[in-house]
Short mmCIF file of C-alpha atoms and ligand atoms in Angstrom, two decimals:
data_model
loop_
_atom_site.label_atom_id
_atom_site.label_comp_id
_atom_site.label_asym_id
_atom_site.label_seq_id
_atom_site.Cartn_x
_atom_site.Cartn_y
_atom_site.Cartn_z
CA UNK A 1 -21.44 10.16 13.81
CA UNK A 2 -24.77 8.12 12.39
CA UNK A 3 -24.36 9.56 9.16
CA UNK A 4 -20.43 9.92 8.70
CA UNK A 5 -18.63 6.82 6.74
CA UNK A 6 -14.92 6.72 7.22
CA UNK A 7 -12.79 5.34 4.98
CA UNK A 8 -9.20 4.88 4.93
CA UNK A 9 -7.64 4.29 1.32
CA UNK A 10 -4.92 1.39 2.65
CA UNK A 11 -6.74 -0.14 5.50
CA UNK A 12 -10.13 -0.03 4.12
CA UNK A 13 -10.54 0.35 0.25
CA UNK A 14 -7.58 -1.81 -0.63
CA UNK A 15 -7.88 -4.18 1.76
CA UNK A 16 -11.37 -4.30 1.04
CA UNK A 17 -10.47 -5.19 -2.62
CA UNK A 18 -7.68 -8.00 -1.63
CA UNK A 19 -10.46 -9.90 0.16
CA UNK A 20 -14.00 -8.23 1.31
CA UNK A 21 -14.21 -10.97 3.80
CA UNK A 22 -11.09 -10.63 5.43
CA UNK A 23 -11.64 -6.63 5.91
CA UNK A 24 -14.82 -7.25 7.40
CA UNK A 25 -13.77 -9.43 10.24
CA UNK A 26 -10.44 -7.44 10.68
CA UNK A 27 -11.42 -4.14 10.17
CA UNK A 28 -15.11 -3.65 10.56
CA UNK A 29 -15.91 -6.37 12.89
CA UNK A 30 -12.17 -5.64 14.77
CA UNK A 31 -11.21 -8.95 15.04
CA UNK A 32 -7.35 -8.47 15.72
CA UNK A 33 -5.31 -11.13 13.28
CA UNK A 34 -2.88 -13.17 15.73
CA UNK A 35 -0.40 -12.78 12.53
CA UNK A 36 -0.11 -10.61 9.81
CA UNK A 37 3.18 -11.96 7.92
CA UNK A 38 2.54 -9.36 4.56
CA UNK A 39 2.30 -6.29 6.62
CA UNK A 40 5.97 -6.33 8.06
CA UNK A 41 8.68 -5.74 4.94
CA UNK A 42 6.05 -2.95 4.30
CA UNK A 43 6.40 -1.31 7.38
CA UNK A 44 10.31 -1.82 8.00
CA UNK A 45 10.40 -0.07 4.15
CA UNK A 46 8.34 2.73 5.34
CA UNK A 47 9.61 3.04 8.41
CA UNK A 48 13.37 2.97 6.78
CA UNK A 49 12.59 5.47 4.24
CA UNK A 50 10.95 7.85 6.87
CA UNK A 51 14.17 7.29 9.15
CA UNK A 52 16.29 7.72 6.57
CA UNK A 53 14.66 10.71 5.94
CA UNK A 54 14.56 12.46 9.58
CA UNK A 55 18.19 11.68 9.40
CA UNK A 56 19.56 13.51 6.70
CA UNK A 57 20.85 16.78 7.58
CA UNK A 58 20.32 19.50 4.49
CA UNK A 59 22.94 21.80 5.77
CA UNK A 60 25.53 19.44 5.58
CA UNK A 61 24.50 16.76 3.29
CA UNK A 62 25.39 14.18 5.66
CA UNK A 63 23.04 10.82 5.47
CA UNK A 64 22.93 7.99 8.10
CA UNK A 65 24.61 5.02 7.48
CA UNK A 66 23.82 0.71 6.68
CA UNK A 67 24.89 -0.06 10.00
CA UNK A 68 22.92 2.81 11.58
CA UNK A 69 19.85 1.75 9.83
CA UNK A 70 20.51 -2.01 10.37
CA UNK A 71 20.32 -1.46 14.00
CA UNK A 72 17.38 1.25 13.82
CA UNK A 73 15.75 -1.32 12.00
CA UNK A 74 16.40 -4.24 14.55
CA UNK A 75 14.86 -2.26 17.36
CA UNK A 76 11.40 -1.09 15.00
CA UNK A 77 11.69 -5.49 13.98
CA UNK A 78 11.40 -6.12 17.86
CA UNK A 79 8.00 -3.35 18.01
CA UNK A 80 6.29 -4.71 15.17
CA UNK A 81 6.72 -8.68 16.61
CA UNK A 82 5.38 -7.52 19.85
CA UNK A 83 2.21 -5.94 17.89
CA UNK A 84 1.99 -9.60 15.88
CA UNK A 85 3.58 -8.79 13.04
CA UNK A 86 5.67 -11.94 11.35
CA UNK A 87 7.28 -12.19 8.22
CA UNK A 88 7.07 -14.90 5.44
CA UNK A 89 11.39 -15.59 5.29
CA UNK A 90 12.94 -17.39 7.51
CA UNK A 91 14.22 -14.89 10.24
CA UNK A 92 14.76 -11.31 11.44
CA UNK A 93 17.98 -10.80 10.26
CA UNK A 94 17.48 -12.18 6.81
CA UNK A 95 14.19 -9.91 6.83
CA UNK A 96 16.13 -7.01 7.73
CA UNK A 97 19.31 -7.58 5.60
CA UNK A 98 17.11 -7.67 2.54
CA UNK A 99 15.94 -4.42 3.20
CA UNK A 100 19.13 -2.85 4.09
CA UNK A 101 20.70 -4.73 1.19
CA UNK A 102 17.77 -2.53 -0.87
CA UNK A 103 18.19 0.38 0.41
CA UNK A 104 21.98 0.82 0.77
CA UNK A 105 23.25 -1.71 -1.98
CA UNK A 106 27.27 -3.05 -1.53
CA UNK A 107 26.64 -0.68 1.44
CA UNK A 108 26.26 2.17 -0.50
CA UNK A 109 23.19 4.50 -0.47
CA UNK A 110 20.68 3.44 -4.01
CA UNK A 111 20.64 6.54 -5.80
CA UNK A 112 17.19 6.55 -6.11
CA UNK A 113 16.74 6.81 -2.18
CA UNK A 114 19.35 9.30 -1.82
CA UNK A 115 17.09 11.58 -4.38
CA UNK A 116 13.89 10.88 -2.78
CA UNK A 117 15.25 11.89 0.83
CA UNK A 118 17.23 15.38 -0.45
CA UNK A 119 14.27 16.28 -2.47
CA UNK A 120 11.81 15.95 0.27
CA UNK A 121 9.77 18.60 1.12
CA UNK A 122 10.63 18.60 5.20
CA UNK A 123 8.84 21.78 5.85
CA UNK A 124 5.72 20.13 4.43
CA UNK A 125 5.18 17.43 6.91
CA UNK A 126 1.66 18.47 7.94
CA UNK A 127 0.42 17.60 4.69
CA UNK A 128 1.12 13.91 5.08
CA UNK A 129 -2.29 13.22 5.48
CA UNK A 130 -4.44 13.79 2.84
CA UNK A 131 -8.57 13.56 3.42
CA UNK A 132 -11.70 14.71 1.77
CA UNK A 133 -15.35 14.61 2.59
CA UNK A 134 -17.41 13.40 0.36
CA UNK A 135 -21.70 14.08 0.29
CA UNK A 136 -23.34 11.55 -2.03
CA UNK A 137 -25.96 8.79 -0.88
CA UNK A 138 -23.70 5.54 0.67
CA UNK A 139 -26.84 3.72 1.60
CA UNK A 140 -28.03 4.97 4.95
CA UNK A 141 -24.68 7.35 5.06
CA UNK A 142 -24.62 10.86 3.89
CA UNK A 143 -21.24 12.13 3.54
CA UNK A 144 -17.68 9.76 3.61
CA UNK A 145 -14.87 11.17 4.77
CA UNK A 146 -11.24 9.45 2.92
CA UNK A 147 -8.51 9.35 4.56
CA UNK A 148 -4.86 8.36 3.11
CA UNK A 149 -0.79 9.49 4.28
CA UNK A 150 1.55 10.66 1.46
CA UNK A 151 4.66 9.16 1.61
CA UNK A 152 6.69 11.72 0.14
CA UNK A 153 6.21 14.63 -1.63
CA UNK A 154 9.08 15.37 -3.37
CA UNK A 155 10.26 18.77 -4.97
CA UNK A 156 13.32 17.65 -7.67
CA UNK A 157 16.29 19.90 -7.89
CA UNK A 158 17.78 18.24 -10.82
CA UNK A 159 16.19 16.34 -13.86
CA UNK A 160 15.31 12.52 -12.96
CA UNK A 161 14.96 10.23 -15.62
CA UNK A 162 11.95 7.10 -14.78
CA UNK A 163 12.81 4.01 -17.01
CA UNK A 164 8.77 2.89 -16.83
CA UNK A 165 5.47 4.75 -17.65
CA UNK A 166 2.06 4.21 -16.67
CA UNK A 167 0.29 3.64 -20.20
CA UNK A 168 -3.70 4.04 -20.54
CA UNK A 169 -5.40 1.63 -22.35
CA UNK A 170 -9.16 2.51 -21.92
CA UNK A 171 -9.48 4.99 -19.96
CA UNK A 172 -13.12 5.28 -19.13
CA UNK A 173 -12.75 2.06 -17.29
CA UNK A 174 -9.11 3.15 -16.23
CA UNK A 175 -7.65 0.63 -17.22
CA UNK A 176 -3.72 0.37 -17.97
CA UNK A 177 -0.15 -1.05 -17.84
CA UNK A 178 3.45 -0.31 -16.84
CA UNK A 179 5.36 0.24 -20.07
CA UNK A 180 8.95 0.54 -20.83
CA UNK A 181 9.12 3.92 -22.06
CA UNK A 182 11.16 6.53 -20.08
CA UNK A 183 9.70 10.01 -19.00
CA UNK A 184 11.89 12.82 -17.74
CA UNK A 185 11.07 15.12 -14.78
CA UNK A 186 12.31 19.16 -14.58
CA UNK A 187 13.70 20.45 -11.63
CA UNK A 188 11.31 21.98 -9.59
CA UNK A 189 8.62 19.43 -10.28
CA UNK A 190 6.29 18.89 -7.89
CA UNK A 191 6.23 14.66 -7.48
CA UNK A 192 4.20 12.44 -4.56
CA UNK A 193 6.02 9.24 -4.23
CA UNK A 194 4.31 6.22 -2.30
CA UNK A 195 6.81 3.44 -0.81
CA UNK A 196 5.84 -0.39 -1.98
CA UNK A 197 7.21 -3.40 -0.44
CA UNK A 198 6.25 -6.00 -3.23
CA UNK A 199 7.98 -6.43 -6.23
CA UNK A 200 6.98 -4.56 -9.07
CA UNK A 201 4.98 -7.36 -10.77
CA UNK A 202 2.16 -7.44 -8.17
CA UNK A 203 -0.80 -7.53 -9.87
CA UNK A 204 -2.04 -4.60 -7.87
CA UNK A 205 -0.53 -1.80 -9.78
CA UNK A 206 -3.43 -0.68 -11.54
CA UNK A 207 -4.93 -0.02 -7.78
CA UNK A 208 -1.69 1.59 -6.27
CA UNK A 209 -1.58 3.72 -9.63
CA UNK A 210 -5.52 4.79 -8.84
CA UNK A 211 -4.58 5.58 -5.52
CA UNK A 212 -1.30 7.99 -5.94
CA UNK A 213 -4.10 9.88 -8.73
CA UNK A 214 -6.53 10.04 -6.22
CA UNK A 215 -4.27 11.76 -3.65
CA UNK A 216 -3.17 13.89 -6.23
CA UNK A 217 -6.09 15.51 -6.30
CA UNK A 218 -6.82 15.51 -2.46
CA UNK A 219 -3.46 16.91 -2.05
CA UNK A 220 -4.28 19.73 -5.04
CA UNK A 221 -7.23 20.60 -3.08
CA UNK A 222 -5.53 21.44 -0.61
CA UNK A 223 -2.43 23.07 -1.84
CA UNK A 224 -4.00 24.89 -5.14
CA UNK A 225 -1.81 22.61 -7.21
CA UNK A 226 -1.97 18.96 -8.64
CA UNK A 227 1.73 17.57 -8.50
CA UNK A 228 3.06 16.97 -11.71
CA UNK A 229 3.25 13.16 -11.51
CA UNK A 230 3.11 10.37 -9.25
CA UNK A 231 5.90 7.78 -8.77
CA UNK A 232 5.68 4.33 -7.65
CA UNK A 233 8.47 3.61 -5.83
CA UNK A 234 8.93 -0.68 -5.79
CA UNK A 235 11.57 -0.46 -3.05
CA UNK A 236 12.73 -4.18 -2.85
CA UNK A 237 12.42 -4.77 -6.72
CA UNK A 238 15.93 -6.58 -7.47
CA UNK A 239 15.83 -5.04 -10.95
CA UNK A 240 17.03 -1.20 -10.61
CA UNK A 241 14.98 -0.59 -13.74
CA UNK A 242 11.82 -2.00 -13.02
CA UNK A 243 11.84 0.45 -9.07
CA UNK A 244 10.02 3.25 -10.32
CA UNK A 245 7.00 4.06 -12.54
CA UNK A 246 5.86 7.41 -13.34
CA UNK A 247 2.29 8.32 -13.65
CA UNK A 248 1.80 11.65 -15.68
CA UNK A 249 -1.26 13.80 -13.89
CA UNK A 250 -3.74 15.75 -15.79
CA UNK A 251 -7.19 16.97 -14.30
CA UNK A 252 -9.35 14.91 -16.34
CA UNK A 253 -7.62 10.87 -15.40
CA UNK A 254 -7.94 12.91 -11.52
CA UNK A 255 -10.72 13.40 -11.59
CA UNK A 256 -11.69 9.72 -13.05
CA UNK A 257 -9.62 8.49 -10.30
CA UNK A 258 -11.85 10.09 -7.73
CA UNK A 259 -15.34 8.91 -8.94
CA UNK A 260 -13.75 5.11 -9.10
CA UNK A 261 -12.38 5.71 -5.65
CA UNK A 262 -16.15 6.91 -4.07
CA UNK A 263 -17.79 3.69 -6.14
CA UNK A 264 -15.36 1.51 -4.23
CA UNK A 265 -15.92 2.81 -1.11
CA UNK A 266 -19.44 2.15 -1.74
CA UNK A 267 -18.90 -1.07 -2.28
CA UNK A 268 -16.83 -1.07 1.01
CA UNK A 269 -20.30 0.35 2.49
CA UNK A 270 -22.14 -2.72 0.90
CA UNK A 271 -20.10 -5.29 2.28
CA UNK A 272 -20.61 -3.95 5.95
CA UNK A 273 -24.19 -3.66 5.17
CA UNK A 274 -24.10 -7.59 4.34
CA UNK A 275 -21.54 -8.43 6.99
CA UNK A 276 -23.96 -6.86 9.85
CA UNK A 277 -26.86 -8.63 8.70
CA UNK A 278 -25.11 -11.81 8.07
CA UNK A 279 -21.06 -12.33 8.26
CA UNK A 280 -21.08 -15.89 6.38
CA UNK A 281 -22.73 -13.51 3.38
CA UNK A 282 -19.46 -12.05 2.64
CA UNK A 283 -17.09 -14.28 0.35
CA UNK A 284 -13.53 -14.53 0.31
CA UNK A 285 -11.31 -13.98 -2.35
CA UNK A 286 -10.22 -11.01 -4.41
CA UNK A 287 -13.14 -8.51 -4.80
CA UNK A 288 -12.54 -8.55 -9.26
CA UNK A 289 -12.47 -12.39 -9.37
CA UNK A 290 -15.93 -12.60 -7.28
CA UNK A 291 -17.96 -13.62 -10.52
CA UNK A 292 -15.39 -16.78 -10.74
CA UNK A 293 -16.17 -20.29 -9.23
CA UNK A 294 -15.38 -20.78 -5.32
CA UNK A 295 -11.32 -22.11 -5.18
CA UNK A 296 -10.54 -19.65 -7.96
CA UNK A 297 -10.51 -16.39 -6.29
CA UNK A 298 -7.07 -16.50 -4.64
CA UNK A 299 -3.89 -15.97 -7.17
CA UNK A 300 -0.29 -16.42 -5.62
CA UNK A 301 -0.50 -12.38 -4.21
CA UNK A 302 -3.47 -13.54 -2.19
CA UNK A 303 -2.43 -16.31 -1.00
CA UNK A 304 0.24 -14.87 1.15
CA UNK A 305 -2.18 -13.44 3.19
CA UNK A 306 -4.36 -16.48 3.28
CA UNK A 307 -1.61 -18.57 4.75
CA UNK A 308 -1.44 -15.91 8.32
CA UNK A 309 -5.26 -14.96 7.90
CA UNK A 310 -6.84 -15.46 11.31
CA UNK A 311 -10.13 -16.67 9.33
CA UNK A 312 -8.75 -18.71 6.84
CA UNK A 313 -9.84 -22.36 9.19
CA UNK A 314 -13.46 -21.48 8.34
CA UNK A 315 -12.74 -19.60 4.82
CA UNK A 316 -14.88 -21.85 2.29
CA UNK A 317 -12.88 -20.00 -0.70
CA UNK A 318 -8.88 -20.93 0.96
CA UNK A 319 -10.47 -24.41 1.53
CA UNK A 320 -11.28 -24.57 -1.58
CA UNK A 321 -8.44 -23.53 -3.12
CA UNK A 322 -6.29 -25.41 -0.96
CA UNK A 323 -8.16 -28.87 -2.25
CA UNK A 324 -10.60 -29.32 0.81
CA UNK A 325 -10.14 -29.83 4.42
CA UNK A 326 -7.18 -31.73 5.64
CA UNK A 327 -4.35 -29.28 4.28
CA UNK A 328 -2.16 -28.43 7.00
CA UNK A 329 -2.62 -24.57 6.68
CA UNK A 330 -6.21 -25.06 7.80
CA UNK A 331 -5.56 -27.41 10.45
CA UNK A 332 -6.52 -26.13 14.05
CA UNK A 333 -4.22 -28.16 15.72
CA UNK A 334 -1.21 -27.56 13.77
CA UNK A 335 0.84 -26.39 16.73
CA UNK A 336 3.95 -25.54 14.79
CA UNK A 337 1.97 -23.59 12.19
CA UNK A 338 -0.16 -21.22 14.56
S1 LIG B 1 -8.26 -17.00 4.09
FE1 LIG B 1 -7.82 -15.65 2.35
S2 LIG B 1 -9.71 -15.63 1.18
FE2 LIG B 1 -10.20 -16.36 3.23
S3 LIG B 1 -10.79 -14.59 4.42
FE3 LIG B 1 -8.63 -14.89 4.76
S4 LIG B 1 -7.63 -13.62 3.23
FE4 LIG B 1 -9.73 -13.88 2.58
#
């Protein structure tokens, strides 16, 4: 539809944010990356977590096992190469075991998994997907409709305690940081949890933290009731006490959360705008350190991406940041690189 802009929260606003240019080409423009070595300890978490969870039966308490999962996860390993996903260690099985070894430490279930899978809400599965339309002006579009998937909304039966807090610093330009102070939940709590692969000192927490707040209130729209917190869950964070960070909800920091989330789709809506008229307009680099000189926009997060990107030979910020041509990420005839 001419005047419909969809936007999914993941695949377009936060990729959009890691690097404009990037998202253009691969999601706008639909040119398929050959690679994508972040994308795969995300999706063997996710898809672990969601095994894990079709597998538990209530009536009996009865979980699946390592071994189960370590083979579950060899055969989902095997889909996800054949789609062109890699992974940036050194092989499948150290890939996998580093998830199992996450999920079911010494073999054993992690606690904190164990609670997230018997407090699901299974009868709620529908309400995975959360979406809302939007009508407001996004240059040339009328209404947006966002799009993002809950990973688990979570009803607690007994108190939880989380070791870290979201803290507010200034809040009219949402802006924040984990803290070490503990918050306790009641049973019955309503909770959505969202699954991370990265440890929990990526520098994108302030985004992930906008994003659970944002489907907060999508998913209070369309139950009649905001959750009463949001939970980061860091799954392969070695240190049990860094995993999880609560994120308190109230209406107002929702509601903030929304209007930041329809500016940055707007500026998703700018960047395709640029990109159609001219696709060497669009920089690379992380969209909050575009005011900073060309070489500079990458950090160490980034640059994990950079290293599979299918448009990093041509990318005049990697280049850059890599010293200038000749670096053997950037080489097109590196045979045993690409
Ligand atoms: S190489 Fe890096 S900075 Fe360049 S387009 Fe790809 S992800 Fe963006």
């Amino acid at each position: 539809m001419k005047y419909l802009l969809e936007v999914s929260y993941t695949g377009d606003l936060l990729a959009h944010r890691r690097c404009p240019r990037a998202w253009a080409y691969e999601k706008h423009a639909q040119f398929q990356p050959y690679e994508q070595a972040q994308a795969m300890e995300g999706r063997l978490v996710h898809h672990a977590m969601e095994w894990l969870t079709q597998k538990f039966d209530p009536s009996s308490g009865s979980h699946a096992t390592a071994a189960q999962l370590r083979d579950q996860l060899l055969h989902y390993f095997r889909v996800l190469w054949a789609r062109g996903l890699r992974t940036a260690f050194q092989s499948k099985q150290v890939t996998i075991d580093r998830v199992v070894d996450n999920l079911f430490p010494g073999e054993l279930m992690h606690p904190t998994v164990k609670t997230a899978i018997e407090g699901a809400k299974h009868t709620e599965y529908e309400l995975r997907t959360v979406r809302k339309l939007v009508r407001t002006d996004f240059a040339g579009k009328t209404r947006m409709v966002l799009t993002g998937v809950l990973d688990l909304v979570l009803q607690s039966t007994y108190p939880l305690v989380y070791p870290r807090l979201w803290a507010w610093s200034a809040l009219d330009e949402l802006v924040g940081e984990v803290t070490v102070e503990s918050v306790a939940s009641h049973p019955g709590d309503l909770e959505i949890w969202d699954y991370k692969g990265t440890r929990a000192a990526t520098s994108h927490v302030r985004d992930y933290v906008i994003q659970l707040l944002t489907y907060a209130g999508l998913y209070g729209e369309r139950v009649g009731e905001l959750p009463a917190r949001c939970v980061l869950f860091f799954v392969n964070e070695p240190k049990r006490e860094e995993q999880l960070v609560a994120i308190e909800i109230d209406p107002d920091i929702v509601q903030r959360a929304e209007a930041w989330t329809i500016a940055e789709a707007k500026r998703v809506r700018q960047t395709m705008l640029r990109f159609e008229q001219d696709p060497c307009a669009v920089d690379g680099g992380d969209l909050d350190a575009a005011s900073m000189p060309v070489g500079a926009r990458v950090d160490a997060e980034l640059k994990k991406q950079c290293t599979a990107c299918g448009q990093r030979f041509d990318c005049q910020e990697y280049i850059a940041h890599l010293g200038g041509p000749g670096h053997p990420d950037i080489d097109l005839i590196n045979v045993t690189k690409n």
